[in-house]
Coordinates of C-alpha atoms and ligand atoms in Angstrom, one line a residue:
X1 CA -5.7 20.0 24.0
X2 CA -2.4 20.0 25.8
X3 CA -2.5 17.0 28.2
X4 CA -0.2 17.6 31.1
X5 CA 1.8 14.4 31.6
X6 CA 2.7 14.2 35.2
X7 CA 4.2 10.8 35.4
X8 CA 5.6 10.9 38.9
X9 CA 2.6 10.0 41.1
X10 CA 4.2 7.9 43.8
X11 CA 3.9 9.1 47.4
X12 CA 5.4 7.1 50.3
X13 CA 2.7 5.1 52.0
X14 CA 0.0 5.6 49.5
X15 CA -1.9 2.4 48.7
X16 CA -4.6 1.0 46.4
X17 CA -4.9 -2.3 48.1
X18 CA -4.3 -3.3 51.7
X19 CA -4.0 -6.9 52.7
X20 CA -5.8 -7.9 55.9
X21 CA -3.4 -9.4 58.5
X22 CA -5.2 -12.7 58.4
X23 CA -5.2 -13.0 54.6
X24 CA -3.2 -15.7 53.0
X25 CA -1.0 -13.1 51.2
X26 CA -0.1 -11.2 54.4
X27 CA 0.5 -14.4 56.4
X28 CA 2.4 -16.2 53.7
X29 CA 5.5 -17.7 55.1
X30 CA 8.3 -16.9 52.6
X31 CA 11.0 -18.7 54.4
X32 CA 9.1 -21.9 54.3
X33 CA 8.7 -21.9 50.6
X34 CA 11.6 -20.0 49.0
X35 CA 15.4 -20.6 49.5
X36 CA 16.9 -17.9 51.7
X37 CA 19.3 -16.6 49.1
X38 CA 16.4 -15.9 46.6
X39 CA 14.4 -13.8 49.0
X40 CA 14.5 -10.1 48.3
X41 CA 15.8 -8.1 51.3
X42 CA 15.5 -4.6 49.9
X43 CA 12.2 -3.1 48.7
X44 CA 11.2 -3.5 45.1
X45 CA 10.8 0.3 44.5
X46 CA 7.3 0.0 43.1
X47 CA 5.3 3.2 42.7
X48 CA 3.1 3.8 45.8
X49 CA -0.2 5.0 44.4
X50 CA -3.9 4.9 45.0
X51 CA -6.2 3.0 42.8
X52 CA -7.7 6.1 41.2
X53 CA -4.1 7.4 40.4
X54 CA -3.5 4.1 38.5
X55 CA -6.8 4.1 36.6
X56 CA -6.5 7.8 35.6
X57 CA -2.9 7.4 34.6
X58 CA -3.6 4.5 32.2
X59 CA -6.8 5.9 31.0
X60 CA -5.1 9.2 30.1
X61 CA -2.3 7.3 28.3
X62 CA -4.9 5.4 26.3
X63 CA -6.5 8.6 25.0
X64 CA -3.2 9.6 23.5
X65 CA -3.4 6.7 21.1
X66 CA -4.7 7.3 17.6
X67 CA -6.2 4.3 15.8
X68 CA -8.8 3.1 13.3
X69 CA -11.3 3.1 16.2
X70 CA -10.7 6.9 16.7
X71 CA -10.5 8.2 13.2
X72 CA -9.4 8.1 9.5
X73 CA -6.1 6.3 9.0
X74 CA -5.1 6.6 5.3
X75 CA -1.6 5.0 5.7
X76 CA -0.8 3.8 2.2
X77 CA 0.3 0.2 1.8
X78 CA -0.9 -0.7 5.3
X79 CA -4.7 -1.1 4.8
X80 CA -5.6 0.4 8.1
X81 CA -9.3 -0.2 7.8
X82 CA -12.1 -0.4 10.4
X83 CA -12.4 -4.0 11.6
X84 CA -16.0 -5.1 12.5
X85 CA -16.2 -6.0 16.2
X86 CA -18.3 -9.1 15.4
X87 CA -15.1 -10.8 14.2
X88 CA -13.4 -10.1 17.6
X89 CA -16.5 -11.6 19.3
X90 CA -16.1 -14.8 17.2
X91 CA -12.4 -15.1 18.0
X92 CA -13.3 -14.8 21.7
X93 CA -15.8 -17.7 21.8
X94 CA -14.6 -20.2 24.4
X95 CA -14.5 -23.0 21.8
X96 CA -11.8 -21.1 19.9
X97 CA -10.1 -19.0 22.6
X98 CA -9.9 -21.6 25.4
X99 CA -8.5 -24.6 23.5
X100 CA -4.9 -25.7 23.9
X101 CA -2.6 -26.4 20.8
X102 CA -1.6 -29.8 22.3
X103 CA -5.2 -31.0 22.6
X104 CA -5.9 -34.2 20.7
X105 CA -7.3 -33.5 17.2
X106 CA -10.5 -35.4 18.0
X107 CA -11.4 -32.8 20.7
X108 CA -11.0 -29.7 18.4
X109 CA -12.9 -30.8 15.3
X110 CA -14.9 -27.6 15.3
X111 CA -11.8 -25.4 15.1
X112 CA -10.1 -27.6 12.6
X113 CA -13.3 -27.5 10.4
X114 CA -13.1 -23.7 10.5
X115 CA -9.4 -23.7 9.6
X116 CA -10.0 -26.0 6.7
X117 CA -12.9 -23.8 5.5
X118 CA -10.6 -20.8 5.7
X119 CA -7.9 -22.6 3.7
X120 CA -10.5 -23.3 1.1
X121 CA -11.7 -19.8 1.1
X122 CA -8.3 -18.3 0.6
X123 CA -7.6 -20.9 -2.2
X124 CA -10.6 -19.6 -3.9
X125 CA -9.7 -16.0 -3.5
X126 CA -6.1 -16.4 -4.6
X127 CA -6.7 -19.0 -7.3
X128 CA -4.1 -21.3 -5.7
X129 CA -4.3 -25.1 -5.2
X130 CA -3.2 -25.3 -1.6
X131 CA -2.8 -23.0 1.4
X132 CA -0.8 -23.1 4.7
X133 CA -2.1 -20.8 7.5
X134 CA 1.1 -21.0 9.5
X135 CA 3.2 -17.9 8.7
X136 CA 2.6 -15.1 11.3
X137 CA 3.0 -12.0 9.1
X138 CA 3.3 -10.8 5.6
X139 CA 7.1 -10.8 5.5
X140 CA 7.0 -14.2 7.2
X141 CA 4.8 -15.5 4.4
X142 CA 7.2 -14.1 1.8
X143 CA 10.1 -15.9 3.4
X144 CA 8.1 -19.1 3.5
X145 CA 7.2 -18.7 -0.2
X146 CA 10.7 -17.9 -1.4
X147 CA 12.1 -20.8 0.6
X148 CA 9.6 -23.1 -1.2
X149 CA 10.7 -21.8 -4.5
X150 CA 14.3 -22.5 -3.5
X151 CA 13.5 -26.0 -2.4
X152 CA 11.5 -26.7 -5.6
X153 CA 14.4 -25.5 -7.8
X154 CA 16.9 -27.5 -5.8
X155 CA 14.9 -30.7 -6.3
X156 CA 15.0 -30.0 -10.0
X157 CA 18.8 -29.8 -9.8
X158 CA 18.7 -26.1 -10.7
X159 CA 21.0 -23.7 -8.9
X160 CA 19.3 -20.4 -9.8
X161 CA 20.6 -17.5 -7.7
X162 CA 18.6 -14.3 -8.5
X163 CA 15.3 -13.0 -7.5
X164 CA 14.0 -10.0 -9.5
X165 CA 12.1 -7.2 -7.7
X166 CA 10.6 -4.0 -9.2
X167 CA 12.0 -0.7 -8.0
X168 CA 8.5 0.1 -6.6
X169 CA 8.5 -3.0 -4.4
X170 CA 7.7 -3.0 -0.7
X171 CA 11.0 -3.2 1.3
X172 CA 10.2 -6.6 2.7
X173 CA 10.5 -8.2 -0.8
X174 CA 14.2 -7.6 -1.4
X175 CA 14.9 -8.2 2.3
X176 CA 13.1 -11.6 2.0
X177 CA 14.9 -12.7 -1.1
X178 CA 18.2 -11.7 0.4
X179 CA 17.5 -13.6 3.7
X180 CA 16.6 -16.7 1.7
X181 CA 20.1 -16.5 0.2
X182 CA 19.3 -15.0 -3.2
X183 CA 20.9 -12.1 -5.0
X184 CA 18.4 -9.3 -5.6
X185 CA 18.2 -7.6 -9.0
X186 CA 16.0 -4.5 -9.3
X187 CA 13.7 -4.2 -12.3
X188 CA 13.0 -0.6 -13.4
X189 CA 9.5 0.9 -13.8
X190 CA 8.3 2.3 -17.1
X191 CA 6.8 5.8 -17.5
X192 CA 3.3 4.4 -16.7
X193 CA 4.4 3.2 -13.3
X194 CA 4.4 -0.5 -14.3
X195 CA 7.2 -3.0 -14.8
X196 CA 9.4 -2.1 -17.8
X197 CA 8.7 -5.3 -19.8
X198 CA 11.6 -4.8 -22.2
X199 CA 14.1 -4.3 -19.4
X200 CA 12.7 -7.4 -17.7
X201 CA 13.1 -9.5 -20.8
X202 CA 16.8 -8.4 -20.9
X203 CA 17.3 -9.3 -17.3
X204 CA 16.0 -12.8 -17.1
X205 CA 18.4 -15.7 -17.7
X206 CA 19.4 -19.2 -16.5
X207 CA 20.1 -17.7 -13.1
X208 CA 16.6 -16.3 -12.5
X209 CA 14.8 -18.1 -9.7
X210 CA 11.8 -15.8 -9.7
X211 CA 10.1 -12.4 -9.7
X212 CA 8.3 -10.9 -6.7
X213 CA 5.5 -8.7 -7.6
X214 CA 2.7 -6.7 -6.0
X215 CA -0.3 -6.2 -8.2
X216 CA -1.7 -3.6 -8.0
X217 CA 1.7 -2.3 -7.1
X218 CA 2.7 0.1 -4.4
X219 CA 1.7 3.0 -6.7
X220 CA -1.8 1.6 -6.6
X221 CA -1.5 0.8 -10.3
X222 CA -2.6 -2.4 -11.9
X223 CA 0.1 -4.1 -13.8
X224 CA -1.4 -4.2 -17.3
X225 CA 1.3 -6.4 -18.7
X226 CA 1.0 -9.1 -16.1
X227 CA 0.4 -11.9 -18.5
X228 CA 3.4 -11.0 -20.6
X229 CA 5.5 -10.6 -17.5
X230 CA 4.5 -14.0 -16.2
X231 CA 5.4 -15.5 -19.6
X232 CA 8.8 -13.9 -19.7
X233 CA 9.7 -15.2 -16.2
X234 CA 8.2 -18.7 -16.8
X235 CA 10.0 -19.0 -20.2
X236 CA 13.2 -18.3 -18.5
X237 CA 12.5 -21.1 -16.0
X238 CA 11.7 -18.8 -13.0
X239 CA 8.6 -18.7 -10.7
X240 CA 6.3 -15.8 -9.9
X241 CA 5.7 -14.7 -6.3
X242 CA 2.6 -12.5 -5.5
X243 CA 2.9 -10.1 -2.6
X244 CA -0.8 -10.0 -1.6
X245 CA -0.4 -8.0 1.5
X246 CA -3.2 -5.7 0.4
X247 CA -5.8 -7.7 -1.4
X248 CA -8.8 -5.4 -1.0
X249 CA -8.4 -4.0 -4.6
X250 CA -8.7 -7.4 -6.3
X251 CA -10.6 -9.7 -3.9
X252 CA -13.5 -11.3 -5.7
X253 CA -12.5 -9.5 -9.0
X254 CA -9.3 -11.1 -10.2
X255 CA -7.1 -13.9 -8.9
X256 CA -3.3 -14.0 -8.7
X257 CA -3.5 -17.7 -9.8
X258 CA -5.2 -16.5 -13.0
X259 CA -2.5 -13.9 -13.6
X260 CA 0.1 -16.6 -13.7
X261 CA 1.5 -16.5 -10.1
X262 CA 2.9 -19.7 -8.5
X263 CA 3.1 -18.5 -4.9
X264 CA 1.0 -16.0 -3.0
X265 CA 0.8 -14.6 0.5
X266 CA -2.1 -12.7 2.0
X267 CA -2.0 -10.5 5.0
X268 CA -5.0 -11.4 7.1
X269 CA -4.2 -8.5 9.4
X270 CA -4.6 -6.0 6.6
X271 CA -7.3 -7.2 4.3
X272 CA -9.2 -9.7 6.5
X273 CA -10.2 -7.9 9.6
X274 CA -7.5 -8.2 12.3
X275 CA -6.5 -4.9 13.9
X276 CA -2.8 -4.2 13.3
X277 CA -0.2 -1.5 13.6
X278 CA 0.7 -2.0 17.2
X279 CA 2.8 -5.0 16.7
X280 CA 0.1 -7.5 17.7
X281 CA -0.4 -10.9 16.2
X282 CA -0.6 -11.1 12.5
X283 CA -1.0 -13.8 9.9
X284 CA 0.4 -14.2 6.4
X285 CA -0.9 -17.5 4.9
X286 CA 0.8 -18.7 1.7
X287 CA -0.9 -20.3 -1.2
X288 CA 0.8 -22.3 -4.0
X289 CA 0.1 -24.1 -7.2
X290 CA 0.1 -27.9 -7.2
X291 CA 3.7 -28.3 -8.2
X292 CA 4.8 -26.4 -5.0
X293 CA 2.3 -28.1 -2.6
X294 CA 4.8 -30.8 -1.4
X295 CA 7.0 -28.0 0.0
X296 CA 4.4 -26.3 2.2
X297 CA 5.2 -26.1 5.9
X298 CA 4.1 -29.0 8.1
X299 CA 1.8 -30.0 9.7
X300 CA -0.8 -30.0 7.0
X301 CA -4.5 -30.2 7.8
X302 CA -6.0 -33.3 6.2
X303 CA -9.3 -35.2 6.2
X304 CA -9.1 -38.7 7.6
X305 CA -11.7 -41.4 8.1
X306 CA -12.2 -40.1 11.7
X307 CA -12.2 -36.4 10.9
X308 CA -9.7 -33.7 10.4
X309 CA -6.1 -34.2 11.7
X310 CA -2.7 -32.6 11.5
X311 CA -0.4 -34.5 9.3
X312 CA 3.3 -34.2 10.3
X313 CA 4.6 -36.5 7.6
X314 CA 5.1 -34.1 4.7
X315 CA 8.2 -35.5 2.9
X316 CA 9.5 -32.5 1.0
X317 CA 8.2 -29.8 3.3
X318 CA 10.5 -26.9 4.0
X319 CA 9.7 -27.5 7.7
X320 CA 7.8 -25.6 10.3
X321 CA 8.0 -21.9 10.2
X322 CA 6.1 -21.2 13.4
X323 CA 5.1 -23.0 16.5
X324 CA 1.8 -25.0 16.2
X325 CA -0.6 -23.9 13.5
X326 CA -0.3 -20.1 13.1
X327 CA -2.1 -17.3 15.0
X328 CA -5.4 -19.0 15.4
X329 CA -7.3 -16.0 16.8
X330 CA -6.4 -14.0 13.7
X331 CA -7.5 -17.0 11.5
X332 CA -10.9 -17.1 13.3
X333 CA -11.4 -13.4 12.6
X334 CA -10.6 -13.9 8.9
X335 CA -13.1 -16.7 8.6
X336 CA -15.8 -14.7 10.3
X337 CA -15.0 -11.8 8.0
X338 CA -15.3 -14.0 4.9
X339 CA -18.5 -15.5 6.0
X340 CA -20.1 -12.3 7.1
X341 CA -19.4 -10.7 3.7
X342 CA -20.0 -13.7 1.4
X343 CA -18.9 -13.7 -2.2
X344 CA -20.9 -10.6 -3.2
X345 CA -19.9 -8.8 -0.1
X346 CA -16.1 -9.3 -0.8
X347 CA -16.6 -8.1 -4.4
X348 CA -18.3 -5.0 -3.0
X349 CA -15.4 -4.4 -0.6
X350 CA -13.0 -4.3 -3.5
X351 CA -15.2 -2.0 -5.6
X352 CA -15.6 0.4 -2.7
X353 CA -11.9 0.4 -1.8
X354 CA -11.1 1.3 -5.5
X355 CA -14.0 3.9 -5.7
X356 CA -12.9 5.6 -2.5
X357 CA -9.2 5.8 -3.7
X358 CA -10.2 7.2 -7.1
X359 CA -12.6 9.8 -5.6
X360 CA -9.9 11.1 -3.2
X361 CA -7.3 11.1 -6.0
X362 CA -9.6 13.0 -8.4
X363 CA -10.3 15.6 -5.7
X364 CA -6.8 16.0 -4.5
X365 CA -5.3 16.2 -7.9
X366 CA -6.7 19.7 -8.2
X367 CA -4.0 20.8 -5.7
X368 CA -1.5 18.0 -5.7
X369 CA 0.6 16.5 -8.4
X370 CA -0.2 13.0 -9.6
X371 CA 2.9 11.4 -11.2
X372 CA 0.9 8.9 -13.2
X373 CA -2.3 10.0 -14.9
X374 CA -4.1 6.7 -14.5
X375 CA -7.1 5.2 -12.7
X376 CA -5.8 3.6 -9.6
X377 CA -6.9 0.6 -7.5
X378 CA -6.9 0.8 -3.7
X379 CA -4.3 3.5 -3.1
X380 CA -2.4 6.2 -4.9
X381 CA 0.8 8.3 -4.6
X382 CA 1.0 12.1 -4.8
X383 CA 4.3 13.9 -5.5
X384 CA 4.7 17.0 -3.4
X385 CA 7.5 18.5 -5.5
X386 CA 5.5 21.7 -6.3
X387 CA 4.7 22.1 -2.6
X388 CA 8.4 21.6 -1.8
X389 CA 9.2 24.4 -4.3
X390 CA 6.8 26.6 -2.3
X391 CA 8.5 25.7 0.9
X392 CA 6.8 22.7 2.5
X393 CA 7.9 19.1 2.2
X394 CA 5.8 16.0 2.2
X395 CA 6.8 15.5 5.8
X396 CA 5.5 19.0 6.8
X397 CA 2.1 18.3 5.1
X398 CA 1.9 14.9 6.8
X399 CA 2.7 16.4 10.2
X400 CA 0.1 19.2 9.7
X401 CA -2.6 16.8 8.8
X402 CA -2.4 15.5 12.4
X403 CA -3.7 18.9 13.6
X404 CA -6.8 18.3 11.5
X405 CA -7.5 15.1 13.3
X406 CA -6.2 12.6 10.8
X407 CA -3.4 10.0 10.9
X408 CA -0.9 11.0 8.2
X409 CA -0.5 9.1 4.9
X410 CA 2.7 7.2 4.3
X411 CA 5.5 9.5 3.2
X412 CA 8.7 9.0 1.1
X413 CA 7.5 5.6 -0.2
X414 CA 7.6 4.2 -2.8
X415 CA 11.1 5.5 -3.5
X416 CA 10.4 5.9 -7.3
X417 CA 8.3 9.0 -6.5
X418 CA 9.9 12.3 -5.3
X419 CA 8.3 13.7 -2.1
X420 CA 5.8 10.9 -2.1
X421 CA 2.6 11.0 -0.1
X422 CA 0.8 7.6 -0.3
X423 CA -2.8 7.6 0.5
X424 CA -5.0 4.5 1.1
X425 CA -8.6 5.4 2.2
X426 CA -9.8 1.8 2.3
X427 CA -13.4 0.7 1.8
X428 CA -14.6 1.4 5.3
X429 CA -14.7 5.2 5.1
X430 CA -17.8 7.2 4.4
X431 CA -17.9 10.0 1.8
X432 CA -18.2 12.5 4.6
X433 CA -14.9 11.4 6.1
X434 CA -13.2 11.5 2.7
X435 CA -14.6 15.0 2.1
X436 CA -13.3 16.2 5.5
X437 CA -9.8 14.9 4.5
X438 CA -10.0 16.6 1.1
X439 CA -10.9 19.9 2.8
X440 CA -8.0 19.5 5.2
X441 CA -5.5 18.8 2.4
X442 CA -6.8 21.9 0.5
X443 CA -6.5 24.0 3.6
X444 CA -2.9 22.9 4.2
X445 CA -2.0 23.7 0.6
X446 CA -3.3 27.2 1.2
X447 CA -1.4 27.5 4.5
X448 CA 1.9 26.7 2.7
X449 CA 1.6 30.2 1.1
X450 CA -0.4 32.1 3.7
X451 CA 0.9 30.8 7.0
X452 CA 4.0 28.7 6.4
X453 CA 5.2 28.6 10.0
X454 CA 2.1 26.8 11.1
X455 CA 2.9 24.0 8.6
X456 CA 6.6 23.8 9.4
X457 CA 6.0 23.6 13.2
X458 CA 3.2 21.1 13.0
X459 CA 1.8 19.2 14.8
X460 CA 0.7 21.6 17.4
X461 CA -1.6 19.6 19.6
X462 CA 0.2 16.4 20.3
X463 CA 2.2 15.5 23.4
X464 CA 5.3 15.0 21.4
X465 CA 5.9 17.0 18.2
X466 CA 8.7 16.3 15.8
X467 CA 11.3 14.0 17.2
X468 CA 14.4 12.2 15.8
X469 CA 12.7 9.1 14.5
X470 CA 15.9 7.3 13.7
X471 CA 17.3 7.9 17.2
X472 CA 13.9 6.9 18.7
X473 CA 14.1 3.6 16.9
X474 CA 17.8 2.9 17.7
X475 CA 17.9 4.1 21.3
X476 CA 14.3 3.9 22.6
X477 CA 13.8 5.2 26.1
X478 CA 11.0 2.9 27.3
X479 CA 10.7 3.4 31.0
X480 CA 10.1 6.3 33.4
X481 CA 13.2 5.3 35.3
X482 CA 15.3 5.5 32.2
X483 CA 14.0 8.9 31.4
X484 CA 14.9 10.1 34.9
X485 CA 18.3 8.5 34.5
X486 CA 17.8 5.8 37.1
X487 CA 18.7 2.2 36.3
Ligands
PLP1 C1 2.6 -4.7 4.8 C2 3.2 -5.2 3.6 C3 4.1 -6.3 3.6 C4 4.6 -6.9 4.9 O1 3.7 -7.4 5.8 P1 4.0 -7.6 7.4 O2 2.8 -8.3 7.9 O3 4.1 -6.2 7.9 O4 5.3 -8.3 7.5 C5 4.6 -6.7 2.4 N1 4.3 -6.2 1.3 C6 3.4 -5.2 1.2 C7 3.0 -4.6 -0.2 C8 2.8 -4.6 2.3 O5 2.0 -3.6 2.2

């Protein structure tokens, strides 16, 4: 399926729309309305194309996208699951989509009621005492949470300077701690893939502000020693931060609050039904225990005698972290998602996410090395060192899987596993889809010996094949003009 990409479609004089001479556009008197020096004298150089050229161009481009609406997307640590369309419908209702953030509170009581109910739902799920819906992404929630820990410690007159982060942590964790002005110390993992508790006990001291932890961690493993870990950090006077970006392993089953965490963020655009991956709006609400509540961003949503209102007088708040109240469309989707599943439904989501991951792991472990022989939660990591010895790296296998119609799993993360391939099937995939993926992974393993070139040169059916990803990120060429060398 080689799609010929002929970008240059402009032909002089070709038109999609022609303005009639008597229309208000054609007869608009520029000179009467715009200062002479601001009127363009040379043509704009827009492409001259017919309407069908434009429609076909963009429709062709749209078919080059791969997304959860087109197929299986097992990108570990990203929770790329299918998002039910009913939640988009809810977010598009005029009472939510057409209100203005500066409207008086009295005119948006319905929306405020929904936001309050969402706060309550997320409190229940996380086991926290208070929630702010303001942060716009997971990393943003992390920064909000760590700044609250900083403010709390400062108010207690404590100048603690280190945040501990396990070596399996998501990269945003150390980045957040460092942005918030802390020094980051890396806690080693033990042979079972969990935090090395003895090493942790040696590392905590009067400088420890806190520990950031993902549980289950990025290896998909549940931290068995979590209560001991929480004790060690609390005894030393530090606080515990829970990175809840991917909550679909624990939702309705176990709560970060009950594990001993003081601050939590949740990614609504991973677990709670907002499409993501294209850089669209996200949401990373933070939850805290009572002692940190005074530090939450303002405004806080409160119940007054005349209804719900935004309270801007929050004395010890760390301040606003985003304009207005967060990404409200994402919040509406999350609420619709919670209500359409209900308590039992959310539990079933977690169970299915974990079942799917373990089924895939079991089947794939016949061909691929599993660095930790344990039951996993929502995701798992394979180590492709044996495949590398046979001539194909994790990157080659990931590129080849594209030819079989799947989005590749995450590669080379977490860093604690050599030749890592990190798979997260999510709860929304059927057994048939998982079986097709298993078949493809087996076939690729055979190809490594029988037809190595086909693996090394993959993918074969995409418009672009392997490119320099670092160069693409640093010096992106984003326009046709740039590609042609015109400014
Ligand atoms: C995705 C993710 C984050 C960051 O979330 P963003 O919304 O992308 O900022 C943090 N931690 C973990 C474990 C994640 O998977």
